[in-house]
CSV table of N, CA and C in Angstrom, one decimal:
chain,number,residue,atom,x,y,z
A,1,ARG,N,58.4,-97.0,9.8
A,1,ARG,CA,58.4,-98.3,9.3
A,1,ARG,C,58.3,-99.3,10.4
A,2,CYS,N,57.5,-100.3,10.2
A,2,CYS,CA,57.3,-101.3,11.3
A,2,CYS,C,58.6,-102.2,11.2
A,3,SER,N,59.1,-102.5,12.4
A,3,SER,CA,60.3,-103.5,12.4
A,3,SER,C,59.7,-104.8,12.8
A,4,GLY,N,60.1,-105.8,12.1
A,4,GLY,CA,59.7,-107.2,12.3
A,4,GLY,C,60.4,-107.8,13.5
A,5,ARG,N,59.6,-108.2,14.5
A,5,ARG,CA,60.2,-108.9,15.7
A,5,ARG,C,59.5,-110.2,15.8
A,6,GLY,N,60.2,-111.3,15.7
A,6,GLY,CA,59.5,-112.6,15.8
A,6,GLY,C,58.6,-112.8,14.6
A,7,GLU,N,57.5,-113.4,14.8
A,7,GLU,CA,56.6,-113.7,13.8
A,7,GLU,C,55.3,-112.9,13.8
A,8,ARG,N,55.3,-111.8,14.6
A,8,ARG,CA,54.2,-110.9,14.6
A,8,ARG,C,54.2,-110.0,13.5
A,9,SER,N,53.0,-109.8,12.8
A,9,SER,CA,52.9,-108.9,11.7
A,9,SER,C,52.7,-107.5,12.1
A,10,CYS,N,52.9,-106.6,11.2
A,10,CYS,CA,52.6,-105.2,11.4
A,10,CYS,C,51.2,-105.0,11.7
A,11,VAL,N,50.3,-105.6,10.9
A,11,VAL,CA,48.9,-105.5,11.1
A,11,VAL,C,48.5,-105.9,12.5
A,12,GLN,N,49.1,-107.0,13.0
A,12,GLN,CA,48.7,-107.5,14.3
A,12,GLN,C,49.2,-106.4,15.3
A,13,ARG,N,50.4,-105.9,15.2
A,13,ARG,CA,50.9,-105.0,16.2
A,13,ARG,C,50.0,-103.7,16.2
A,14,VAL,N,49.6,-103.2,15.0
A,14,VAL,CA,48.8,-102.0,15.0
A,14,VAL,C,47.4,-102.3,15.6
A,15,GLY,N,46.8,-103.5,15.2
A,15,GLY,CA,45.5,-103.8,15.7
A,15,GLY,C,45.5,-104.0,17.2
A,16,ALA,N,46.6,-104.5,17.7
A,16,ALA,CA,46.7,-104.8,19.2
A,16,ALA,C,47.1,-103.5,20.0
A,17,GLY,N,47.3,-102.5,19.3
A,17,GLY,CA,47.7,-101.2,20.0
A,17,GLY,C,49.2,-101.2,20.3
A,18,ASN,N,50.0,-102.1,19.8
A,18,ASN,CA,51.4,-102.1,20.1
A,18,ASN,C,52.3,-101.8,18.9
A,19,THR,N,51.8,-101.0,18.0
A,19,THR,CA,52.6,-100.7,16.8
A,19,THR,C,54.0,-100.3,17.1
A,20,GLN,N,54.9,-100.7,16.3
A,20,GLN,CA,56.3,-100.4,16.5
A,20,GLN,C,56.7,-99.1,15.8
A,21,TRP,N,55.7,-98.4,15.2
A,21,TRP,CA,56.1,-97.2,14.4
A,21,TRP,C,56.7,-96.2,15.4
A,22,ARG,N,57.8,-95.5,15.0
A,22,ARG,CA,58.4,-94.5,15.8
A,22,ARG,C,57.8,-93.2,15.6
A,23,SER,N,57.0,-93.0,14.6
A,23,SER,CA,56.4,-91.7,14.3
A,23,SER,C,55.5,-91.2,15.3
A,24,ASP,N,54.9,-92.0,16.2
A,24,ASP,CA,54.0,-91.5,17.2
A,24,ASP,C,54.6,-90.5,18.1
A,25,ARG,N,55.9,-90.8,18.5
A,25,ARG,CA,56.6,-89.9,19.4
A,25,ARG,C,56.9,-88.6,18.6
A,26,ARG,N,57.3,-88.7,17.3
A,26,ARG,CA,57.6,-87.5,16.5
A,26,ARG,C,56.4,-86.6,16.4
A,27,LEU,N,55.2,-87.3,16.1
A,27,LEU,CA,54.0,-86.5,16.0
A,27,LEU,C,53.7,-85.8,17.3
A,28,ALA,N,53.8,-86.5,18.4
A,28,ALA,CA,53.5,-85.9,19.7
A,28,ALA,C,54.5,-84.8,20.0
A,29,ARG,N,55.8,-85.0,19.7
A,29,ARG,CA,56.8,-83.9,19.9
A,29,ARG,C,56.5,-82.7,19.1
A,30,HIS,N,56.1,-82.9,17.8
A,30,HIS,CA,55.8,-81.8,16.9
A,30,HIS,C,54.7,-80.9,17.4
A,31,PHE,N,53.7,-81.5,17.9
A,31,PHE,CA,52.5,-80.8,18.4
A,31,PHE,C,52.4,-80.7,19.9
A,32,GLY,N,53.2,-81.5,20.5
A,32,GLY,CA,53.0,-81.7,22.0
A,32,GLY,C,53.0,-80.4,22.7
A,33,LEU,N,51.9,-80.1,23.3
A,33,LEU,CA,51.7,-79.0,24.2
A,33,LEU,C,51.2,-79.6,25.5
A,34,PRO,N,52.0,-79.4,26.6
A,34,PRO,CA,51.6,-80.0,27.8
A,34,PRO,C,50.2,-79.8,28.3
A,35,GLY,N,49.6,-78.7,27.9
A,35,GLY,CA,48.2,-78.4,28.3
A,35,GLY,C,47.2,-78.6,27.3
A,36,ALA,N,47.6,-79.1,26.1
A,36,ALA,CA,46.7,-79.2,25.0
A,36,ALA,C,46.1,-80.7,24.9
A,37,ALA,N,44.9,-80.7,24.4
A,37,ALA,CA,44.2,-82.0,24.3
A,37,ALA,C,44.2,-82.3,22.8
A,38,LEU,N,44.2,-83.6,22.4
A,38,LEU,CA,44.1,-84.1,21.0
A,38,LEU,C,42.9,-85.0,20.9
A,39,ARG,N,42.0,-84.6,20.0
A,39,ARG,CA,40.8,-85.5,19.7
A,39,ARG,C,41.2,-86.3,18.4
A,40,VAL,N,41.0,-87.6,18.5
A,40,VAL,CA,41.3,-88.4,17.3
A,40,VAL,C,40.0,-88.9,16.7
A,41,GLN,N,39.7,-88.5,15.5
A,41,GLN,CA,38.5,-88.9,14.8
A,41,GLN,C,38.7,-90.3,14.3
A,42,ARG,N,37.6,-91.0,14.1
A,42,ARG,CA,37.6,-92.4,13.6
A,42,ARG,C,38.3,-92.4,12.3
A,43,LEU,N,39.3,-93.2,12.1
A,43,LEU,CA,40.1,-93.3,10.9
A,43,LEU,C,39.1,-93.8,9.8
A,44,GLN,N,39.3,-93.3,8.6
A,44,GLN,CA,38.6,-93.7,7.4
A,44,GLN,C,39.5,-94.8,6.7
A,45,VAL,N,38.9,-95.9,6.3
A,45,VAL,CA,39.7,-97.0,5.7
A,45,VAL,C,39.2,-97.2,4.3
A,46,ALA,N,40.0,-97.0,3.3
A,46,ALA,CA,39.7,-97.1,1.9
A,46,ALA,C,39.1,-98.5,1.5
A,47,THR,N,38.2,-98.5,0.6
A,47,THR,CA,37.7,-99.8,0.0
A,47,THR,C,38.9,-100.4,-0.8
A,48,PRO,N,39.1,-101.7,-0.7
A,48,PRO,CA,38.4,-102.8,-0.1
A,48,PRO,C,38.9,-103.1,1.3
A,49,TYR,N,39.7,-102.3,1.9
A,49,TYR,CA,40.4,-102.7,3.2
A,49,TYR,C,39.6,-102.5,4.4
A,50,GLY,N,38.4,-101.8,4.3
A,50,GLY,CA,37.6,-101.4,5.5
A,50,GLY,C,36.8,-102.5,6.1
A,51,GLY,N,36.6,-103.6,5.4
A,51,GLY,CA,35.8,-104.7,5.9
A,51,GLY,C,36.6,-105.6,6.8
A,52,THR,N,35.9,-106.6,7.4
A,52,THR,CA,36.6,-107.5,8.3
A,52,THR,C,37.4,-108.6,7.6
A,53,ALA,N,37.1,-108.9,6.3
A,53,ALA,CA,37.8,-109.9,5.6
A,53,ALA,C,39.2,-109.4,5.2
A,54,PHE,N,40.2,-110.3,5.3
A,54,PHE,CA,41.6,-110.0,4.9
A,54,PHE,C,41.6,-109.7,3.4
A,55,VAL,N,42.5,-108.9,3.0
A,55,VAL,CA,42.8,-108.6,1.6
A,55,VAL,C,44.2,-109.0,1.3
A,56,TYR,N,44.4,-109.7,0.1
A,56,TYR,CA,45.7,-110.2,-0.3
A,56,TYR,C,46.1,-109.6,-1.6
A,57,ARG,N,47.3,-109.3,-1.8
A,57,ARG,CA,47.9,-109.0,-3.2
A,57,ARG,C,48.6,-110.3,-3.6
A,58,THR,N,48.2,-110.8,-4.8
A,58,THR,CA,48.7,-112.1,-5.2
A,58,THR,C,50.0,-111.9,-6.1
A,59,ALA,N,50.6,-113.0,-6.4
A,59,ALA,CA,51.8,-113.0,-7.3
A,59,ALA,C,51.5,-112.3,-8.6
A,60,SER,N,50.3,-112.4,-9.1
A,60,SER,CA,50.0,-111.8,-10.4
A,60,SER,C,49.7,-110.3,-10.3
A,61,GLY,N,49.7,-109.8,-9.0
A,61,GLY,CA,49.5,-108.4,-8.8
A,61,GLY,C,48.0,-108.0,-8.6
A,62,THR,N,47.1,-109.0,-8.6
A,62,THR,CA,45.7,-108.7,-8.4
A,62,THR,C,45.5,-108.8,-6.9
A,63,PHE,N,44.3,-108.2,-6.5
A,63,PHE,CA,43.9,-108.3,-5.1
A,63,PHE,C,42.7,-109.2,-5.0
A,64,ARG,N,42.7,-110.0,-3.8
A,64,ARG,CA,41.5,-110.8,-3.6
A,64,ARG,C,41.2,-110.7,-2.1
A,65,THR,N,39.9,-111.0,-1.8
A,65,THR,CA,39.4,-110.9,-0.4
A,65,THR,C,39.2,-112.3,0.1
A,66,ASP,N,39.6,-112.5,1.3
A,66,ASP,CA,39.5,-113.8,2.0
A,66,ASP,C,38.4,-113.7,3.0
A,67,TYR,N,37.2,-114.2,2.7
A,67,TYR,CA,36.1,-114.1,3.6
A,67,TYR,C,36.1,-115.1,4.7
A,68,TYR,N,37.1,-116.1,4.7
A,68,TYR,CA,37.2,-117.1,5.7
A,68,TYR,C,38.2,-116.7,6.8
A,69,ASN,N,39.0,-115.7,6.6
A,69,ASN,CA,40.0,-115.2,7.6
A,69,ASN,C,39.8,-113.6,7.6
A,70,GLY,N,39.9,-113.1,8.8
A,70,GLY,CA,39.8,-111.6,8.9
A,70,GLY,C,39.9,-111.1,10.3
A,71,PHE,N,39.6,-109.8,10.4
A,71,PHE,CA,39.6,-109.1,11.7
A,71,PHE,C,38.3,-109.4,12.4
A,72,ILE,N,38.3,-109.3,13.8
A,72,ILE,CA,37.1,-109.6,14.6
A,72,ILE,C,36.2,-108.4,14.5
A,73,THR,N,36.7,-107.2,14.2
A,73,THR,CA,35.9,-106.0,14.1
A,73,THR,C,36.5,-105.2,13.0
A,74,PRO,N,35.8,-104.2,12.5
A,74,PRO,CA,36.3,-103.4,11.3
A,74,PRO,C,37.7,-102.8,11.7
A,75,PRO,N,38.6,-102.8,10.7
A,75,PRO,CA,39.9,-102.2,11.0
A,75,PRO,C,39.9,-100.7,11.4
A,76,ALA,N,38.9,-100.0,11.0
A,76,ALA,CA,38.9,-98.6,11.4
A,76,ALA,C,38.8,-98.5,13.0
A,77,GLU,N,38.0,-99.3,13.6
A,77,GLU,CA,37.9,-99.3,15.0
A,77,GLU,C,39.2,-99.8,15.7
A,78,LEU,N,39.8,-100.8,15.2
A,78,LEU,CA,41.1,-101.4,15.7
A,78,LEU,C,42.2,-100.3,15.6
A,79,LEU,N,42.3,-99.8,14.4
A,79,LEU,CA,43.4,-98.8,14.2
A,79,LEU,C,43.2,-97.5,14.9
A,80,THR,N,42.0,-97.0,15.0
A,80,THR,CA,41.8,-95.8,15.7
A,80,THR,C,42.1,-96.0,17.2
A,81,ALA,N,41.7,-97.1,17.8
A,81,ALA,CA,42.0,-97.3,19.2
A,81,ALA,C,43.5,-97.5,19.4
A,82,ALA,N,44.2,-98.1,18.5
A,82,ALA,CA,45.6,-98.3,18.6
A,82,ALA,C,46.3,-96.9,18.5
A,83,LEU,N,45.9,-96.1,17.6
A,83,LEU,CA,46.5,-94.8,17.4
A,83,LEU,C,46.3,-93.9,18.7
A,84,ILE,N,45.1,-93.9,19.3
A,84,ILE,CA,44.8,-93.2,20.5
A,84,ILE,C,45.7,-93.7,21.6
A,85,ASP,N,45.9,-95.0,21.7
A,85,ASP,CA,46.7,-95.6,22.8
A,85,ASP,C,48.2,-95.1,22.6
A,86,ARG,N,48.7,-95.2,21.4
A,86,ARG,CA,50.1,-94.9,21.2
A,86,ARG,C,50.4,-93.4,21.4
A,87,LEU,N,49.5,-92.5,20.9
A,87,LEU,CA,49.7,-91.1,21.1
A,87,LEU,C,49.5,-90.7,22.6
A,88,TRP,N,48.6,-91.4,23.3
A,88,TRP,CA,48.5,-91.1,24.7
A,88,TRP,C,49.8,-91.5,25.5
A,89,ARG,N,50.4,-92.7,25.1
A,89,ARG,CA,51.6,-93.2,25.7
A,89,ARG,C,52.8,-92.3,25.4
A,90,ALA,N,52.8,-91.7,24.2
A,90,ALA,CA,53.9,-90.9,23.8
A,90,ALA,C,54.0,-89.6,24.7
A,91,GLY,N,52.9,-89.2,25.3
A,91,GLY,CA,53.0,-88.2,26.3
A,91,GLY,C,53.1,-86.7,25.8
A,92,GLY,N,52.8,-86.4,24.6
A,92,GLY,CA,53.0,-85.1,24.1
A,92,GLY,C,51.8,-84.2,24.3
A,93,PHE,N,50.7,-84.7,24.8
A,93,PHE,CA,49.5,-84.0,25.0
A,93,PHE,C,49.0,-84.2,26.4
A,94,ALA,N,48.2,-83.2,26.9
A,94,ALA,CA,47.6,-83.4,28.2
A,94,ALA,C,46.7,-84.6,28.3
A,95,THR,N,46.0,-84.8,27.2
A,95,THR,CA,45.1,-86.0,27.0
A,95,THR,C,44.9,-86.2,25.6
A,96,VAL,N,44.6,-87.5,25.3
A,96,VAL,CA,44.2,-87.9,23.9
A,96,VAL,C,42.9,-88.6,24.0
A,97,VAL,N,41.9,-88.1,23.3
A,97,VAL,CA,40.5,-88.7,23.4
A,97,VAL,C,40.0,-89.0,22.1
A,98,ASP,N,38.9,-89.9,22.1
A,98,ASP,CA,38.3,-90.2,20.8
A,98,ASP,C,37.2,-89.2,20.5
A,99,ALA,N,36.6,-89.4,19.3
A,99,ALA,CA,35.7,-88.4,18.8
A,99,ALA,C,34.4,-88.3,19.6
A,100,THR,N,34.1,-89.3,20.4
A,100,THR,CA,32.8,-89.2,21.2
A,100,THR,C,33.0,-88.4,22.5
A,101,SER,N,34.2,-88.1,22.9
A,101,SER,CA,34.5,-87.4,24.1
A,101,SER,C,34.0,-85.9,24.1
A,102,THR,N,33.6,-85.4,25.2
A,102,THR,CA,33.2,-84.0,25.3
A,102,THR,C,34.3,-83.1,25.8
A,103,VAL,N,35.5,-83.7,26.1
A,103,VAL,CA,36.6,-83.0,26.5
A,103,VAL,C,37.0,-82.0,25.5
A,104,PRO,N,37.2,-80.7,25.8
A,104,PRO,CA,37.6,-79.7,24.8
A,104,PRO,C,39.0,-80.0,24.3
A,105,ALA,N,39.2,-80.0,23.0
A,105,ALA,CA,40.5,-80.3,22.4
A,105,ALA,C,40.9,-79.3,21.4
A,106,ARG,N,42.1,-78.7,21.5
A,106,ARG,CA,42.6,-77.8,20.6
A,106,ARG,C,42.9,-78.4,19.2
A,107,TYR,N,43.5,-79.6,19.3
A,107,TYR,CA,43.9,-80.3,18.0
A,107,TYR,C,43.0,-81.5,17.7
A,108,VAL,N,42.7,-81.7,16.4
A,108,VAL,CA,41.9,-82.8,15.9
A,108,VAL,C,42.8,-83.6,14.9
A,109,LEU,N,42.9,-84.9,15.1
A,109,LEU,CA,43.6,-85.7,14.2
A,109,LEU,C,42.6,-86.5,13.3
A,110,GLU,N,42.8,-86.4,12.0
A,110,GLU,CA,42.0,-87.2,11.1
A,110,GLU,C,43.0,-88.0,10.3
A,111,GLY,N,42.5,-89.2,9.8
A,111,GLY,CA,43.4,-90.0,9.0
A,111,GLY,C,42.6,-90.9,8.0
A,112,ASN,N,43.3,-91.3,7.0
A,112,ASN,CA,42.8,-92.2,5.9
A,112,ASN,C,43.8,-93.3,5.8
A,113,VAL,N,43.3,-94.5,6.0
A,113,VAL,CA,44.1,-95.7,5.8
A,113,VAL,C,44.0,-96.1,4.3
A,114,THR,N,45.1,-96.0,3.6
A,114,THR,CA,45.0,-96.2,2.1
A,114,THR,C,45.4,-97.6,1.7
A,115,ALA,N,46.0,-98.4,2.6
A,115,ALA,CA,46.4,-99.8,2.2
A,115,ALA,C,46.4,-100.6,3.5
A,116,LEU,N,45.9,-101.8,3.5
A,116,LEU,CA,45.9,-102.7,4.6
A,116,LEU,C,45.7,-104.1,4.0
A,117,TYR,N,46.8,-104.8,3.8
A,117,TYR,CA,46.7,-106.1,3.1
A,117,TYR,C,47.9,-107.0,3.3
A,118,GLY,N,47.8,-108.2,3.0
A,118,GLY,CA,48.9,-109.2,3.0
A,118,GLY,C,49.4,-109.2,1.6
A,119,ASP,N,50.7,-108.9,1.4
A,119,ASP,CA,51.3,-108.8,0.1
A,119,ASP,C,52.1,-110.1,-0.2
A,120,TYR,N,51.5,-110.9,-1.0
A,120,TYR,CA,52.1,-112.2,-1.4
A,120,TYR,C,52.6,-112.1,-2.8
A,121,GLY,N,52.9,-110.9,-3.3
A,121,GLY,CA,53.4,-110.7,-4.6
A,121,GLY,C,54.7,-111.4,-4.9
A,122,ASP,N,55.6,-111.5,-3.9
A,122,ASP,CA,56.8,-112.3,-3.9
A,122,ASP,C,56.6,-113.5,-3.0
A,123,PRO,N,56.3,-114.7,-3.5
A,123,PRO,CA,55.9,-115.8,-2.6
A,123,PRO,C,57.1,-116.1,-1.6
A,124,ARG,N,58.3,-115.7,-1.9
A,124,ARG,CA,59.4,-116.0,-1.0
A,124,ARG,C,59.5,-115.0,0.2
A,125,SER,N,58.8,-113.9,0.0
A,125,SER,CA,59.0,-112.8,0.9
A,125,SER,C,57.6,-112.1,1.2
A,126,PRO,N,56.6,-112.8,1.7
A,126,PRO,CA,55.3,-112.1,1.9
A,126,PRO,C,55.4,-111.1,3.1
A,127,LYS,N,54.6,-110.0,3.0
A,127,LYS,CA,54.7,-108.9,3.9
A,127,LYS,C,53.2,-108.5,4.3
A,128,ALA,N,53.1,-108.0,5.5
A,128,ALA,CA,51.9,-107.2,5.9
A,128,ALA,C,52.1,-105.8,5.6
A,129,ILE,N,51.2,-105.1,4.9
A,129,ILE,CA,51.3,-103.8,4.5
A,129,ILE,C,50.3,-102.9,5.1
A,130,ILE,N,50.6,-101.7,5.6
A,130,ILE,CA,49.7,-100.7,6.0
A,130,ILE,C,50.2,-99.3,5.6
A,131,ALA,N,49.3,-98.5,5.1
A,131,ALA,CA,49.7,-97.1,4.7
A,131,ALA,C,48.6,-96.2,5.2
A,132,MET,N,48.9,-95.0,5.6
A,132,MET,CA,47.9,-94.1,6.0
A,132,MET,C,48.4,-92.6,5.9
A,133,LYS,N,47.5,-91.7,5.8
A,133,LYS,CA,47.7,-90.3,5.7
A,133,LYS,C,47.1,-89.7,7.0
A,134,LEU,N,47.9,-89.0,7.8
A,134,LEU,CA,47.4,-88.3,9.0
A,134,LEU,C,47.4,-86.8,8.8
A,135,PHE,N,46.4,-86.2,9.3
A,135,PHE,CA,46.2,-84.7,9.3
A,135,PHE,C,45.9,-84.3,10.7
A,136,VAL,N,46.6,-83.2,11.1
A,136,VAL,CA,46.2,-82.6,12.4
A,136,VAL,C,45.7,-81.2,12.1
A,137,LEU,N,44.5,-80.9,12.6
A,137,LEU,CA,44.0,-79.5,12.5
A,137,LEU,C,44.1,-78.8,13.8
A,138,ASP,N,44.5,-77.5,13.7
A,138,ASP,CA,44.5,-76.7,14.9
A,138,ASP,C,43.2,-75.9,15.0
A,139,GLY,N,42.4,-76.2,15.9
A,139,GLY,CA,41.1,-75.6,16.1
A,139,GLY,C,41.0,-74.4,17.0
A,140,GLN,N,42.2,-73.8,17.3
A,140,GLN,CA,42.2,-72.7,18.2
A,140,GLN,C,41.4,-71.5,17.7
A,141,ASN,N,41.5,-71.3,16.3
A,141,ASN,CA,40.8,-70.2,15.7
A,141,ASN,C,39.4,-70.7,15.2
A,142,PRO,N,38.5,-69.7,14.9
A,142,PRO,CA,37.2,-70.2,14.3
A,142,PRO,C,37.3,-71.0,13.1
A,143,GLU,N,38.3,-70.7,12.2
A,143,GLU,CA,38.6,-71.4,11.0
A,143,GLU,C,39.8,-72.3,11.3
A,144,PRO,N,39.5,-73.7,11.5
A,144,PRO,CA,40.6,-74.6,11.7
A,144,PRO,C,41.7,-74.5,10.6
A,145,ARG,N,42.9,-74.7,11.0
A,145,ARG,CA,44.0,-74.7,9.9
A,145,ARG,C,44.8,-76.0,10.0
A,146,LEU,N,45.3,-76.4,8.9
A,146,LEU,CA,46.1,-77.6,8.8
A,146,LEU,C,47.4,-77.4,9.5
A,147,ALA,N,47.7,-78.1,10.6
A,147,ALA,CA,48.9,-77.9,11.3
A,147,ALA,C,50.0,-78.9,11.0
A,148,PHE,N,49.5,-80.1,10.5
A,148,PHE,CA,50.5,-81.2,10.3
A,148,PHE,C,49.8,-82.1,9.3
A,149,GLN,N,50.7,-82.7,8.4
A,149,GLN,CA,50.2,-83.7,7.5
A,149,GLN,C,51.4,-84.6,7.2
A,150,ARG,N,51.2,-85.9,7.2
A,150,ARG,CA,52.2,-86.8,6.8
A,150,ARG,C,51.7,-88.2,6.4
A,151,ASP,N,52.4,-88.8,5.4
A,151,ASP,CA,52.1,-90.1,5.0
A,151,ASP,C,52.9,-91.1,5.7
A,152,TYR,N,52.3,-92.2,6.1
A,152,TYR,CA,53.1,-93.3,6.8
A,152,TYR,C,52.9,-94.6,6.0
A,153,HIS,N,53.9,-95.4,6.0
A,153,HIS,CA,53.9,-96.7,5.3
A,153,HIS,C,54.7,-97.7,6.2
A,154,ALA,N,54.1,-98.9,6.4
A,154,ALA,CA,54.9,-99.9,7.1
A,154,ALA,C,54.7,-101.2,6.4
A,155,ALA,N,55.8,-102.0,6.5
A,155,ALA,CA,55.7,-103.4,5.9
A,155,ALA,C,56.6,-104.2,6.8
A,156,THR,N,56.0,-105.4,7.1
A,156,THR,CA,56.8,-106.4,8.0
A,156,THR,C,56.6,-107.8,7.4
A,157,PRO,N,57.6,-108.6,7.5
A,157,PRO,CA,57.5,-110.0,7.0
A,157,PRO,C,56.4,-110.8,7.7
A,158,ILE,N,55.8,-111.7,6.9
A,158,ILE,CA,54.8,-112.6,7.4
A,158,ILE,C,55.5,-113.9,7.5
A,159,LYS,N,55.7,-114.5,8.7
A,159,LYS,CA,56.3,-115.8,8.8
A,159,LYS,C,55.6,-116.6,9.8
A,160,PRO,N,55.2,-117.8,9.4
A,160,PRO,CA,55.2,-118.4,8.1
A,160,PRO,C,54.2,-117.7,7.2
A,161,ALA,N,54.3,-117.9,5.9
A,161,ALA,CA,53.5,-117.3,4.9
A,161,ALA,C,52.1,-117.9,4.9
A,162,SER,N,51.3,-117.5,5.8
A,162,SER,CA,49.9,-118.1,5.9
A,162,SER,C,48.9,-117.0,6.4
A,163,ALA,N,47.7,-117.2,6.2
A,163,ALA,CA,46.7,-116.3,6.7
A,163,ALA,C,46.7,-116.1,8.2
A,164,PRO,N,46.8,-117.2,9.0
A,164,PRO,CA,46.9,-117.0,10.4
A,164,PRO,C,48.0,-116.2,10.9
A,165,SER,N,49.1,-116.2,10.2
A,165,SER,CA,50.3,-115.4,10.6
A,165,SER,C,50.1,-113.9,10.3
A,166,LEU,N,49.1,-113.6,9.4
A,166,LEU,CA,48.8,-112.2,9.1
A,166,LEU,C,48.0,-111.5,10.3
A,167,VAL,N,47.4,-112.4,11.1
A,167,VAL,CA,46.6,-111.8,12.2
A,167,VAL,C,47.5,-111.3,13.3
């Protein structure tokens, strides 16, 4: 769970590579092999969250897209880079590389971002929401096997309740 510190949103912390999720260390400890490398595939982001425009959940429970406010680059790129950075800093692997690297890696991490939006359902308590499913495959054998799977969800208050605060 993202912990709210100051006025920074969970989405901002994840996009900036400073997510406050504690699970990165748990993931690294679970698989951490001092000599093993981890390759992180580009995260897949579900529609409609994969574009650069912000997505909001309104008080009526509907979702709308804000084409005037958004990310500078697609969220998949921001979140993948942030995940690589956090897993590298957690120190459970010899190295953590992206999908374009030619470094041999025993483990491959894949993920699906299933939610990424500003939740204004309760106007008194807006939140930045992110949810994802992560899978780690062990490629030591010719037939890769699922070594780890977990769902993550984070919510943090948006203060003040405005689009610029979601960034």
